[in-house]
Coordinates of C-alpha atoms and ligand atoms in Angstrom, one line a residue:
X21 CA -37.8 -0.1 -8.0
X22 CA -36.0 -3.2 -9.5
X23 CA -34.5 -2.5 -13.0
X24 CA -36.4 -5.1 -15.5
X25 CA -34.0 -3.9 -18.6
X26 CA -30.5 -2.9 -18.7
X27 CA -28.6 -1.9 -21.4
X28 CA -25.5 -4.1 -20.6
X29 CA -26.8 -6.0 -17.3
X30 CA -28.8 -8.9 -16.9
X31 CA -29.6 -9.9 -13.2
X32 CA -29.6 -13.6 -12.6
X33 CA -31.6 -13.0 -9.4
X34 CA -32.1 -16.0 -6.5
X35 CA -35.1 -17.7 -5.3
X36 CA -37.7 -15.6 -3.7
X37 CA -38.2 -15.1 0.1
X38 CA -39.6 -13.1 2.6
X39 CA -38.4 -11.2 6.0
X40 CA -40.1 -8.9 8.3
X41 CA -39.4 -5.2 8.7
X42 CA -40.8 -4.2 11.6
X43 CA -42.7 -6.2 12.0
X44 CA -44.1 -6.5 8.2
X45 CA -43.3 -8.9 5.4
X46 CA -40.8 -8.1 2.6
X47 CA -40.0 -9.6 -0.7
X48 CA -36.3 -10.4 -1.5
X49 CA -34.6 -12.3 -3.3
X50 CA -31.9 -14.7 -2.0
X51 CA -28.1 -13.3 -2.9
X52 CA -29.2 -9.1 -1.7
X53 CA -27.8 -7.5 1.0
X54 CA -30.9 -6.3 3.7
X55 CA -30.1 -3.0 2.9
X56 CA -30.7 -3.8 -0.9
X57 CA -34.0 -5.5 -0.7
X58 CA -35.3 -2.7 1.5
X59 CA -34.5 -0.3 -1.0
X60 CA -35.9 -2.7 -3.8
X61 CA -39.2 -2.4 -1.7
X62 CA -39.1 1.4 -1.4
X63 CA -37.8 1.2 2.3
X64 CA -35.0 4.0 3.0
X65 CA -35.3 5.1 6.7
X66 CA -33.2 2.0 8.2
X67 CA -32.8 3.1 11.6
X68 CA -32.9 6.3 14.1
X69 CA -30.3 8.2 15.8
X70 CA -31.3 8.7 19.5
X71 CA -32.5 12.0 18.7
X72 CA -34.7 10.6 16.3
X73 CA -32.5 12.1 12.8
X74 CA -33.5 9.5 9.8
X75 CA -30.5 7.4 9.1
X76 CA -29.9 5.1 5.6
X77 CA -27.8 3.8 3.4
X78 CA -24.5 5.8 2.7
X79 CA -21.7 3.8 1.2
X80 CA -23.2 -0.3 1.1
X81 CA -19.7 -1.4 1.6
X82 CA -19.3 -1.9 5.3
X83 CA -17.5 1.2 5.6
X84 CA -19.2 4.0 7.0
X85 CA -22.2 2.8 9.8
X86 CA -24.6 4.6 8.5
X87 CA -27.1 1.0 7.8
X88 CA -27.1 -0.1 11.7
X89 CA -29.9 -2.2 11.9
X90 CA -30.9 -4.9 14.6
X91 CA -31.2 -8.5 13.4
X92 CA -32.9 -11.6 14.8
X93 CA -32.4 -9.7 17.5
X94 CA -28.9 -8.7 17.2
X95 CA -28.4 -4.8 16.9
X96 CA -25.7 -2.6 14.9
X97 CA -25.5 -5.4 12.0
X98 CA -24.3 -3.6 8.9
X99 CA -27.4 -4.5 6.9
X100 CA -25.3 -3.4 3.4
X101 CA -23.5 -5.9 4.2
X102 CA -25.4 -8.8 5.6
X103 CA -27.4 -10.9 3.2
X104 CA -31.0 -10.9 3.8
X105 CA -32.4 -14.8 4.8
X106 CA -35.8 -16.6 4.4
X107 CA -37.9 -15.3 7.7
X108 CA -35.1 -13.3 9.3
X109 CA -36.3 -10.8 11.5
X110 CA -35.2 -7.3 10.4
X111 CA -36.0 -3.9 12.7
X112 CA -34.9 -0.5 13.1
X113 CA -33.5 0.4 16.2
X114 CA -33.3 4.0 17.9
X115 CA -29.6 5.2 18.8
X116 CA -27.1 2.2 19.6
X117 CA -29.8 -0.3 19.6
X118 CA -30.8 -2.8 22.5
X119 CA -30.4 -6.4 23.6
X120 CA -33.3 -8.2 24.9
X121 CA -32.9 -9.4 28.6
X122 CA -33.5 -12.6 27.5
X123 CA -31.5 -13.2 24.7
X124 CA -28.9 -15.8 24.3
X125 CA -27.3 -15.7 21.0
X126 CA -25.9 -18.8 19.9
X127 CA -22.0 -18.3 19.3
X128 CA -20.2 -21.3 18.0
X129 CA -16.9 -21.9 18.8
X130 CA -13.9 -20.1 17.3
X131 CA -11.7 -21.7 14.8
X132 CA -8.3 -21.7 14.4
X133 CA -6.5 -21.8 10.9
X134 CA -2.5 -21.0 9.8
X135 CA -1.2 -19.6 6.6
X136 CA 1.9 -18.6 5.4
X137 CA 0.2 -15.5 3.6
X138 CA -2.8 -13.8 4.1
X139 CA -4.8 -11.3 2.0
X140 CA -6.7 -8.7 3.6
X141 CA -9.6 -7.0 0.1
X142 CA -10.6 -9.5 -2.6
X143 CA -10.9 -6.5 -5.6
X144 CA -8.3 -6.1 -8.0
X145 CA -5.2 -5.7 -6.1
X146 CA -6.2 -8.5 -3.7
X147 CA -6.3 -11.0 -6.2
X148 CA -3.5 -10.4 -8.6
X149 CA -1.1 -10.4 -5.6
X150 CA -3.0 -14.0 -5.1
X151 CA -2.5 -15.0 -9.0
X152 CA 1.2 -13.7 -8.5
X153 CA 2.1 -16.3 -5.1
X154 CA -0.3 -19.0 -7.3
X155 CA 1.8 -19.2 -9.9
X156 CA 4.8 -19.7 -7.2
X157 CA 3.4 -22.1 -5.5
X158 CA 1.6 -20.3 -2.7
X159 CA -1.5 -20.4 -1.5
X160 CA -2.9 -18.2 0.4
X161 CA -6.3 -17.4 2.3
X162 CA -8.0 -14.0 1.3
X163 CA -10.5 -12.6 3.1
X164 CA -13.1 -9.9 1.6
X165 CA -16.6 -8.6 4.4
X166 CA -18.3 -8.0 1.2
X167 CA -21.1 -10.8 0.4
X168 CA -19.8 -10.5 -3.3
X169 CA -15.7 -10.4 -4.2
X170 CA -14.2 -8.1 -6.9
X171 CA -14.0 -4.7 -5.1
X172 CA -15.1 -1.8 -7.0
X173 CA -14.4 -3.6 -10.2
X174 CA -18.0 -5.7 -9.4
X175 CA -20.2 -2.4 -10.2
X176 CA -18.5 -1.1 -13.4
X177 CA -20.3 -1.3 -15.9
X178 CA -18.0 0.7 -18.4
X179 CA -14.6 -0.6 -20.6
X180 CA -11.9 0.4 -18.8
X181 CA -9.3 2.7 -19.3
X182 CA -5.3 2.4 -18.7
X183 CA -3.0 -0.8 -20.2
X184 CA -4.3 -3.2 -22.5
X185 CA -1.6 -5.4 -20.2
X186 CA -3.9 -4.9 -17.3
X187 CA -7.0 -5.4 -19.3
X188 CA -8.0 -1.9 -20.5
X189 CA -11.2 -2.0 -22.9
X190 CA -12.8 -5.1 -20.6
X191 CA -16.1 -3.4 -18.3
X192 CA -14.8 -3.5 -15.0
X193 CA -17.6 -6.5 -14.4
X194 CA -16.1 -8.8 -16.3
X195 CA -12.5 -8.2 -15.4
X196 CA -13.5 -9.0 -11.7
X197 CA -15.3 -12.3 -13.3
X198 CA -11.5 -13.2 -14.8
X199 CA -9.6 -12.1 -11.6
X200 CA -11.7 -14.8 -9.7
X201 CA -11.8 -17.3 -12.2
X202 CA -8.2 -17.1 -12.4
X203 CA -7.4 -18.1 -8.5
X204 CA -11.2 -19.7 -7.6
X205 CA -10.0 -22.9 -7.6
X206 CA -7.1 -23.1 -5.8
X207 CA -7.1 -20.4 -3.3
X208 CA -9.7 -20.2 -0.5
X209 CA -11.6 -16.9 -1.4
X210 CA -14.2 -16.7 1.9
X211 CA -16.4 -13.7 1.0
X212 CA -18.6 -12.0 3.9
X213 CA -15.4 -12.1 6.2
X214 CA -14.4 -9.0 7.8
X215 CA -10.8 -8.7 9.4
X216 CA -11.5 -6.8 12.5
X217 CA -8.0 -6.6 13.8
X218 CA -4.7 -7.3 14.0
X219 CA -3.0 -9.0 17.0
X220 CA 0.5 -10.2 17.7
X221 CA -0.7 -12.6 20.2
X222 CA 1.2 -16.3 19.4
X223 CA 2.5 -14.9 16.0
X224 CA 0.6 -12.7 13.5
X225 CA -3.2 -13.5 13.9
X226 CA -5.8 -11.8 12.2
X227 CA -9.6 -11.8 13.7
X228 CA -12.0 -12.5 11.0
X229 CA -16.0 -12.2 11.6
X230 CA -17.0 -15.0 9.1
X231 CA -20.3 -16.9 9.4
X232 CA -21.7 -15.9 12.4
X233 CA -18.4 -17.0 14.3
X234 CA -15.0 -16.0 15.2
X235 CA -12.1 -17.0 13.1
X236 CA -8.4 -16.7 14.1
X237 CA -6.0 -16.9 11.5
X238 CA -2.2 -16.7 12.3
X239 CA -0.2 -15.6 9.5
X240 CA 3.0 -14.8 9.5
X241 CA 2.9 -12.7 5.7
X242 CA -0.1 -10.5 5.5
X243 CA -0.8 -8.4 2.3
X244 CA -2.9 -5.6 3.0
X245 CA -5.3 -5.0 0.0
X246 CA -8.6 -3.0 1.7
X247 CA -9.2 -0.2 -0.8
X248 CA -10.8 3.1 -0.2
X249 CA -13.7 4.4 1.4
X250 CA -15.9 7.6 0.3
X251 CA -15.5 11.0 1.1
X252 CA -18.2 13.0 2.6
X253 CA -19.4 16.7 2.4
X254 CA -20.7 19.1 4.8
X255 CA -23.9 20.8 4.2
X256 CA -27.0 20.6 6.5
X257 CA -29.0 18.0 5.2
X258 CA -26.3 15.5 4.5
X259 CA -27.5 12.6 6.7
X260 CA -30.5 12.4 5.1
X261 CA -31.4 9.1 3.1
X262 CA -31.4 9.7 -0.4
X263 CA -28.0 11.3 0.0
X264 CA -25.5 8.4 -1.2
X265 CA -22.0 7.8 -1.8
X266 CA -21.3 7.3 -5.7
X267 CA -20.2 3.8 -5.0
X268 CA -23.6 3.3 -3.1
X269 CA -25.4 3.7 -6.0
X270 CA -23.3 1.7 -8.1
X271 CA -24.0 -1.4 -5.8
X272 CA -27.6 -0.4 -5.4
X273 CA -27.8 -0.7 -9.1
X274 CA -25.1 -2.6 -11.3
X275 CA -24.5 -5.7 -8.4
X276 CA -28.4 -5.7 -7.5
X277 CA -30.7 -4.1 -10.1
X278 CA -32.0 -1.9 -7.6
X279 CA -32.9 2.0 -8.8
X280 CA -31.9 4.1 -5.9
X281 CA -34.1 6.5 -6.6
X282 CA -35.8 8.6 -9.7
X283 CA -34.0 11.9 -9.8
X284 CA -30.3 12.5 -8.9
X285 CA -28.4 15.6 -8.6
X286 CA -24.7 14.6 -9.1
X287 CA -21.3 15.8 -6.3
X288 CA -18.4 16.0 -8.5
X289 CA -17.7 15.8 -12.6
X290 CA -14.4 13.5 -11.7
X291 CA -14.0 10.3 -13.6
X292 CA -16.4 9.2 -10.9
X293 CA -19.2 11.5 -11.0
X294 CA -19.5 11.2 -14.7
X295 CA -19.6 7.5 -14.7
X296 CA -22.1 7.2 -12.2
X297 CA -24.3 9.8 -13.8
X298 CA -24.5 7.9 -17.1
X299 CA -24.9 4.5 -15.3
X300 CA -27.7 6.9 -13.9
X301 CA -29.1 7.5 -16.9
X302 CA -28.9 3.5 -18.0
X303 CA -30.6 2.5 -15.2
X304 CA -33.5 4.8 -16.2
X305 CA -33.3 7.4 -13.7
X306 CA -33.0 11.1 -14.5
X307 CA -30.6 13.2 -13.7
X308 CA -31.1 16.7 -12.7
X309 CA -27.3 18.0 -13.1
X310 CA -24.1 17.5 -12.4
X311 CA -21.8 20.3 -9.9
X312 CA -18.7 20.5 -9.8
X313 CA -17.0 23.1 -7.3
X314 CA -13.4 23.4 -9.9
X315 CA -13.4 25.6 -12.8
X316 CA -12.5 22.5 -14.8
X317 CA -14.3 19.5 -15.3
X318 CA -11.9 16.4 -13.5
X319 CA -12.7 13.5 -15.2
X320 CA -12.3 12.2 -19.2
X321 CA -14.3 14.3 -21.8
X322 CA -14.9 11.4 -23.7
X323 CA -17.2 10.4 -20.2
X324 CA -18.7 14.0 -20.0
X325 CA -20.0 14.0 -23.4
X326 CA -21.9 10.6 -23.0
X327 CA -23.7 12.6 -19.8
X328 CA -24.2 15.8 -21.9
X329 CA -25.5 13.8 -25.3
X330 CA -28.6 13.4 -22.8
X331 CA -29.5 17.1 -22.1
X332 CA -27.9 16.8 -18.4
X333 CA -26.3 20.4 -17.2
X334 CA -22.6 19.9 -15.9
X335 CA -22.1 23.3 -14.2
X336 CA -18.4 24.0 -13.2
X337 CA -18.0 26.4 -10.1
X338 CA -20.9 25.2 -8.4
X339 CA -21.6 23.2 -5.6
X340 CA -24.7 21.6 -3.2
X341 CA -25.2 24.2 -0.5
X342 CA -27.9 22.2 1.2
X343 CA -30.0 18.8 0.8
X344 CA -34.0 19.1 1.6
X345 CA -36.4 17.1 3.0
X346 CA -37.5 15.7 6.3
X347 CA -37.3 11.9 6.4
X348 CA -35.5 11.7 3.1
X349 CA -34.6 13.5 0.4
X350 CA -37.3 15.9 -1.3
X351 CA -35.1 18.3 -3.1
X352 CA -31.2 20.3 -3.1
X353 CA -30.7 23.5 -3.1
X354 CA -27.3 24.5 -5.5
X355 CA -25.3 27.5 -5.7
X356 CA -22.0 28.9 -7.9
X357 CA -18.8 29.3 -6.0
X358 CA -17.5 32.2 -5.9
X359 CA -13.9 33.6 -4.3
X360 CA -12.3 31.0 -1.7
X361 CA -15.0 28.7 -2.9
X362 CA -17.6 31.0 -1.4
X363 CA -21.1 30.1 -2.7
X364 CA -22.1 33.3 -4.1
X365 CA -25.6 35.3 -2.3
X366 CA -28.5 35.2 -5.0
X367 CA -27.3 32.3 -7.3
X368 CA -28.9 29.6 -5.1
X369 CA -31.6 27.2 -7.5
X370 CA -33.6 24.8 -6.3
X371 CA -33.7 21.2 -7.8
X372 CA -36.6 18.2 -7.3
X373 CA -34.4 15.7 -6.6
X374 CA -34.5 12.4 -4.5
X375 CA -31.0 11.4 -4.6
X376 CA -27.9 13.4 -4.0
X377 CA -25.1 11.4 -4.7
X378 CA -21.6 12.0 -3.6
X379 CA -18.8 11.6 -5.6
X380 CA -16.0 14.0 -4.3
X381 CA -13.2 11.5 -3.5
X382 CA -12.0 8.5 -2.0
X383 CA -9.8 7.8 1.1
X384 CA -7.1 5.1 1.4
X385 CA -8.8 2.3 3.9
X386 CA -6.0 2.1 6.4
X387 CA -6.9 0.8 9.6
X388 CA -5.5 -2.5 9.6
X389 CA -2.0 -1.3 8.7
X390 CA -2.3 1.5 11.3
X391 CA -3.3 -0.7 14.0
X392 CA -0.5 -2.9 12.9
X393 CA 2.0 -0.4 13.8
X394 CA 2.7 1.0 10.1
X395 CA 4.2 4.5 9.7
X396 CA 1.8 6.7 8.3
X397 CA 2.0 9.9 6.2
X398 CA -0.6 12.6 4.9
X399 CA -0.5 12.5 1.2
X400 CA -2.8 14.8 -0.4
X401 CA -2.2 13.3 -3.9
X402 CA -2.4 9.6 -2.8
X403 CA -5.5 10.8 -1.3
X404 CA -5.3 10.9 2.6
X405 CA -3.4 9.8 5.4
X406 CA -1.4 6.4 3.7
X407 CA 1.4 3.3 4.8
X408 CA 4.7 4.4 3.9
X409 CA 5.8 1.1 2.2
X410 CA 9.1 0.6 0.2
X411 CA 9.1 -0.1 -3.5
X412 CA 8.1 -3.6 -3.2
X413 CA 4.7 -2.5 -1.3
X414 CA 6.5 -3.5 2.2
X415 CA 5.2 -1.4 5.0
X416 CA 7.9 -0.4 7.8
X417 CA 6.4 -3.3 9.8
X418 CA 8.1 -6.2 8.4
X419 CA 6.3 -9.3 6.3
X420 CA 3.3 -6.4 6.2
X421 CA 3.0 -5.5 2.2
X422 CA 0.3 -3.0 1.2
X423 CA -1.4 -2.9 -2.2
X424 CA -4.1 -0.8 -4.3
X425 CA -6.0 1.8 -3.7
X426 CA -5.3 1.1 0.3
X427 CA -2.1 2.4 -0.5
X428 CA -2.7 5.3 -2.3
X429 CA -5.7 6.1 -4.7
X430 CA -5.1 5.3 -8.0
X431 CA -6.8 2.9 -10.5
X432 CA -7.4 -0.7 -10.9
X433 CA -4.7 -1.3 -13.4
X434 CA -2.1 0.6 -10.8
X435 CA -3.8 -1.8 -8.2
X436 CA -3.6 -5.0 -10.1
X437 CA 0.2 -4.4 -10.5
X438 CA 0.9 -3.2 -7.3
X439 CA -0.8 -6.4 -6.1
X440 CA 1.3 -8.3 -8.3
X441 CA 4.7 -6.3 -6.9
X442 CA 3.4 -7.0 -3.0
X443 CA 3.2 -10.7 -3.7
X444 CA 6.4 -11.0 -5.6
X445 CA 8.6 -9.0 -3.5
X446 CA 7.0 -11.3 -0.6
X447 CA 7.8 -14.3 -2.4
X448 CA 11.4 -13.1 -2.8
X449 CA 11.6 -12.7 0.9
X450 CA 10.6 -16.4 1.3
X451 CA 13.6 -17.5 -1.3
X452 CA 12.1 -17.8 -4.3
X453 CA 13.6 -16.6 -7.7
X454 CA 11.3 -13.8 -9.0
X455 CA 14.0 -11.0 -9.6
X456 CA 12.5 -11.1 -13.5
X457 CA 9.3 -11.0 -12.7
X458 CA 9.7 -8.1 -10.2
X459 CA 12.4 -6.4 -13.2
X460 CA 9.1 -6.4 -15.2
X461 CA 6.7 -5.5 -13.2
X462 CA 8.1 -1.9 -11.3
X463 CA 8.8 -0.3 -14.8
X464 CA 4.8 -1.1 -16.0
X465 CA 3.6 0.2 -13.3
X466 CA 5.8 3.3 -13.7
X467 CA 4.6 3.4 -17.5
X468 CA 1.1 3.4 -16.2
X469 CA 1.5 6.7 -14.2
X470 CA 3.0 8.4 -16.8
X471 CA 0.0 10.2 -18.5
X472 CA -2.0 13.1 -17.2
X473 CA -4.3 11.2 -15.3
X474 CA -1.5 9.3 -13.7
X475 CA 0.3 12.6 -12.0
X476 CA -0.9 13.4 -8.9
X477 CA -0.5 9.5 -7.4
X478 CA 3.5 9.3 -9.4
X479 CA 3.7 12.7 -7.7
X480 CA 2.9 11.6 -4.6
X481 CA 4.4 8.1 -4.5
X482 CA 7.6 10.1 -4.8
X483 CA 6.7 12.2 -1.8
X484 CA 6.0 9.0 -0.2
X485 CA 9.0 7.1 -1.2
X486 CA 11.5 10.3 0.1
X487 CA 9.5 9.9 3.4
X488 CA 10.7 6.2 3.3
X489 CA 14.0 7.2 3.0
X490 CA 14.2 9.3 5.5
X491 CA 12.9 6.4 7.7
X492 CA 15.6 4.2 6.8
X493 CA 18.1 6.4 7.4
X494 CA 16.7 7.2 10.5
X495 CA 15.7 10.9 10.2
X496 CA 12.2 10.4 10.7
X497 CA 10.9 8.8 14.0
Ligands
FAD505 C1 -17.0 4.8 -10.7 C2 -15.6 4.2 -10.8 C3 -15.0 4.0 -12.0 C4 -13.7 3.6 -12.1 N1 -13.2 3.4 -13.4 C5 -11.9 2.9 -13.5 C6 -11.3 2.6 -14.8 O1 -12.0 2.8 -15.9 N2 -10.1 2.1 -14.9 C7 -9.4 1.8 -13.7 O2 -8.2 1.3 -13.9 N3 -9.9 2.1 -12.5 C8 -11.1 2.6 -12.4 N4 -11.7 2.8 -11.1 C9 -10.8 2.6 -9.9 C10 -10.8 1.2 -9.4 O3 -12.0 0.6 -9.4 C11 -10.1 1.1 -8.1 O4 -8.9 1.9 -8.1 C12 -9.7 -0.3 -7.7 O5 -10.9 -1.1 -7.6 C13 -8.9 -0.4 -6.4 O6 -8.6 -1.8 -6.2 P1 -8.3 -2.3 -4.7 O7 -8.2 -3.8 -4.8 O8 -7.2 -1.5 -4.2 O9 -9.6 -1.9 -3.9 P2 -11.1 -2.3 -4.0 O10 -11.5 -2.6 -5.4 O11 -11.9 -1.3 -3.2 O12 -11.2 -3.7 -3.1 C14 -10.9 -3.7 -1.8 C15 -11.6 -4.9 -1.2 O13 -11.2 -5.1 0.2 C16 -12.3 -5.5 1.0 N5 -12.1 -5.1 2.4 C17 -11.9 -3.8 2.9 N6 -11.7 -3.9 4.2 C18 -11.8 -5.2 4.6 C19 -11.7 -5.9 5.8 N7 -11.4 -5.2 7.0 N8 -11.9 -7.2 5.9 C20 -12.1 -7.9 4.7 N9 -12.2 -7.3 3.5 C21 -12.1 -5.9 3.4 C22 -13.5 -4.8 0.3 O14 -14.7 -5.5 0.6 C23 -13.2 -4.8 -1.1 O15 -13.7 -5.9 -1.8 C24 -13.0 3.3 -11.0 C25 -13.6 3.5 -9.7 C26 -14.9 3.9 -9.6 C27 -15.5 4.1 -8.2
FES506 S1 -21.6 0.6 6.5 FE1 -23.5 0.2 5.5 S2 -24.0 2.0 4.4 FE2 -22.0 2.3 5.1

């Protein structure tokens, strides 16, 4: 199941080590997530509900629950996100999962630590608002729960499209390699650190799970950078293992080397869908089709034709009606949409598959900024409920900037600049003179939405900015 030859990946991986699964030994290597080595070893029943449903791996990026597993001892760890360790003791557990009566975990002390900024998301809007306060002479501490930094950028294995200015034509791989270069020595980047809240207790603190302890970090500027999370679909047989988020399979294969499976039927012909499907195809599995439930194909041509060059079936008006199988998936059963999105009695086909992979949208990560205290607003273009935040990325709560894809989905050039906006109107608020940088900065990123692709976030951003009005002028509560 580990990829030996990739067409643009090598995989440097760590020393070898071994765990128990239930009770059995497993092969890693140091530098996986649990999750990842389980899968490398053919493993993808991770736990049980209580009423014994199979549950795996959904979106490996600490978003979605679907990985609870119970280690040395300890249940509900996300194993997608917890690095696997020489002899750790890795089990399943049925429903919320149990302490021993005799367990005493060992909890070191919390720690204490003060900044005057603090960045919530190490991916591509993350760290250019870190470059941005860098270069000004600030230096803040960013925090990111996954074991590796970049964000999304980490898994793309394609050149990227949008501004040559924000680094269009480098694979999204190597532009997260620059990003971190760029602040690694200066800033303190602590990966496998999740914020889990927000408190206004002495100041701004921020609770951060890092290292098997509690940290407190008081910060009185916060820049809110958490990304997006997957969208799911209903149809029976969705929590099944084998069905994945794109993103999941992206992790699974481009970050660990790791086929998810050997035949994938592919959610969606966005952008998304049809780069996952080729990076499908790279990693040597086979995919079965891609359905997409619109009329029109969503994403680039230019990506659709790469999928198509190798015999793979994109069928428009069509959708996944049901996945099969009992303890994973076996197979899906398709079907074209008719009226009202319908699917239409006696076009149902069956397809072999073990993966059905999920790539129908992403939601803005919000919950930091709603527990906050941000006004929120449904945006359907920006692609879910979202902080209202002025033009410099401030939310209505003051000194709390958003940025990225947390902010509205969009793209990693959009988020990169955005970053870069949050950080230099934040810097302005602390006296500093960035009124040309910020002068240059807002019309780019207004450049960058300007194409086709770039409609439905400019369109909703001015939805969202009329809604900010309205705030300030007191209309809306
Ligand atoms: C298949 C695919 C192809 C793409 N192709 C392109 C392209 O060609 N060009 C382009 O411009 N864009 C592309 N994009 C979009 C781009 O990757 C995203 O828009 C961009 O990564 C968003 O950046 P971000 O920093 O807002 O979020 P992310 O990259 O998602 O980073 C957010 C980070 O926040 C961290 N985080 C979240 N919550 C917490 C928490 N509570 N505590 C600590 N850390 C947290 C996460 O671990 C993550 O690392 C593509 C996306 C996909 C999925
Ligand atoms: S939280 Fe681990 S798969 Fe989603």
């Amino acid at each position: 199941m580990r990829i030996e030859h990739h067409p643009i990946l090598a995989f440097a991986r760590g020393r070898r080590i071994t765990f128990t699964f239930d009770g059995k030994a497993v092969e890693a290597y140091e530098g996986e997530t649990i999750a990842a080595a389980l899968h490398a070893a053919g493993i993808r029943v991770l736990s049980r509900t209580k009423g014994g449903r199979p549950r795996g791996l959904f979106c490996a990026i600490g978003k979605c629950s679907s990985c609870l597993m119970t280690v040395d001892g300890i249940p509900n760890v996300k194993s997608c996100v917890t690095l696997v360790q020489d002899g750790m003791r890795v089990e399943s557990q049925r429903g919320p999962g149990k302490i021993d009566p005799g367990f005493r975990p060992r909890v070191p002390p919390s720690q204490t630590r003060e900044a005057e900024v603090a960045i919530v998301g190490g991916g591509p809007a993350g760290l250019s608002a870190a470059k941005a306060l860098l270069e000004q002479g600030v230096k803040p501490l960013v925090f990111d729960e996954n074991p590796h930094p970049g964000g999304q950028l980490i898994k793309q294995t394609h050149k990227f499209f949008g501004s040559r200015a924000e680094r269009a034509g480098t694979r999204g791989v190597a532009i997260a390699q620059e990003l971190i270069a760029e602040v690694r020595d200066e800033v303190e980047l602590f990966s496998g650190a999740q914020v889990l809240g927000l408190y206004e207790d002495k100041g701004r603190t921020l609770a951060v799970a890092h290292a098997g302890r509690l940290l407190l970090v008081q910060a009185e500027h916060l820049i809110v950078a958490t990304g997006a999370e997957e969208r799911f679909l209903l149809f029976p047989g969705n929590d099944l293992p084998g069905v994945y988020g794109a993103g999941a399979v992206q992790t699974l294969m481009n970050v660990y080397g790791i086929k998810p499976g050997e035949r994938a039927l592919m959610v969606g012909a966005g952008n998304v869908g049809l780069i996952v499907s080729y990076q499908l195809l790279q990693a040597g599995v086979e995919v079965a089709g891609v359905v997409e439930a619109m009329s029109e194909i969503g994403g680039y041509h230019v990506h659709a034709a790469k999928v198509r060059r190798f015999g793979v079936p994109i069928l428009t008006c069509h959708t996944v009606v049901r996945a099969l199988g009992t303890d994973r998936v076996e197979g899906a059963v398709i079907a074209q949409l008719g009226p009202g999105f319908q699917p239409i009695p006696g076009t149902e086909r069956e397809l072999i598959v073990d993966i059905v992979c999920l790539a129908v949208g992403l939601t803005p990560s919000t919950r930091l900024v709603e527990q906050a205290g941000a006004k929120m607003a449904y945006i359907g273009e920006l692609g879910g409920r979202v902080p209202l935040h002025d033009e410099g990325m401030e939310t209505t709560v003051p000194g709390i900037y958003v940025a990225g894809d947390c902010a509205g989905i969009g793209e990693a050039s959009t988020a990169m600049l955005e970053g870069r906006i949050a950080a230099l109107s934040l810097l302005a608020r602390l006296g500093r003179k960035v009124s040309e940088e910020l002068a240059a900065a807002q019309p780019a990123l207004a450049r960058l939405r300007e194409g086709p692709f770039g409609e439905r976030p400019r369109k909703g951003k001015e939805q969202l900015q009329s809604l900010m009005k309205e705030v300030a002028c007191g209309k809306l509560p």
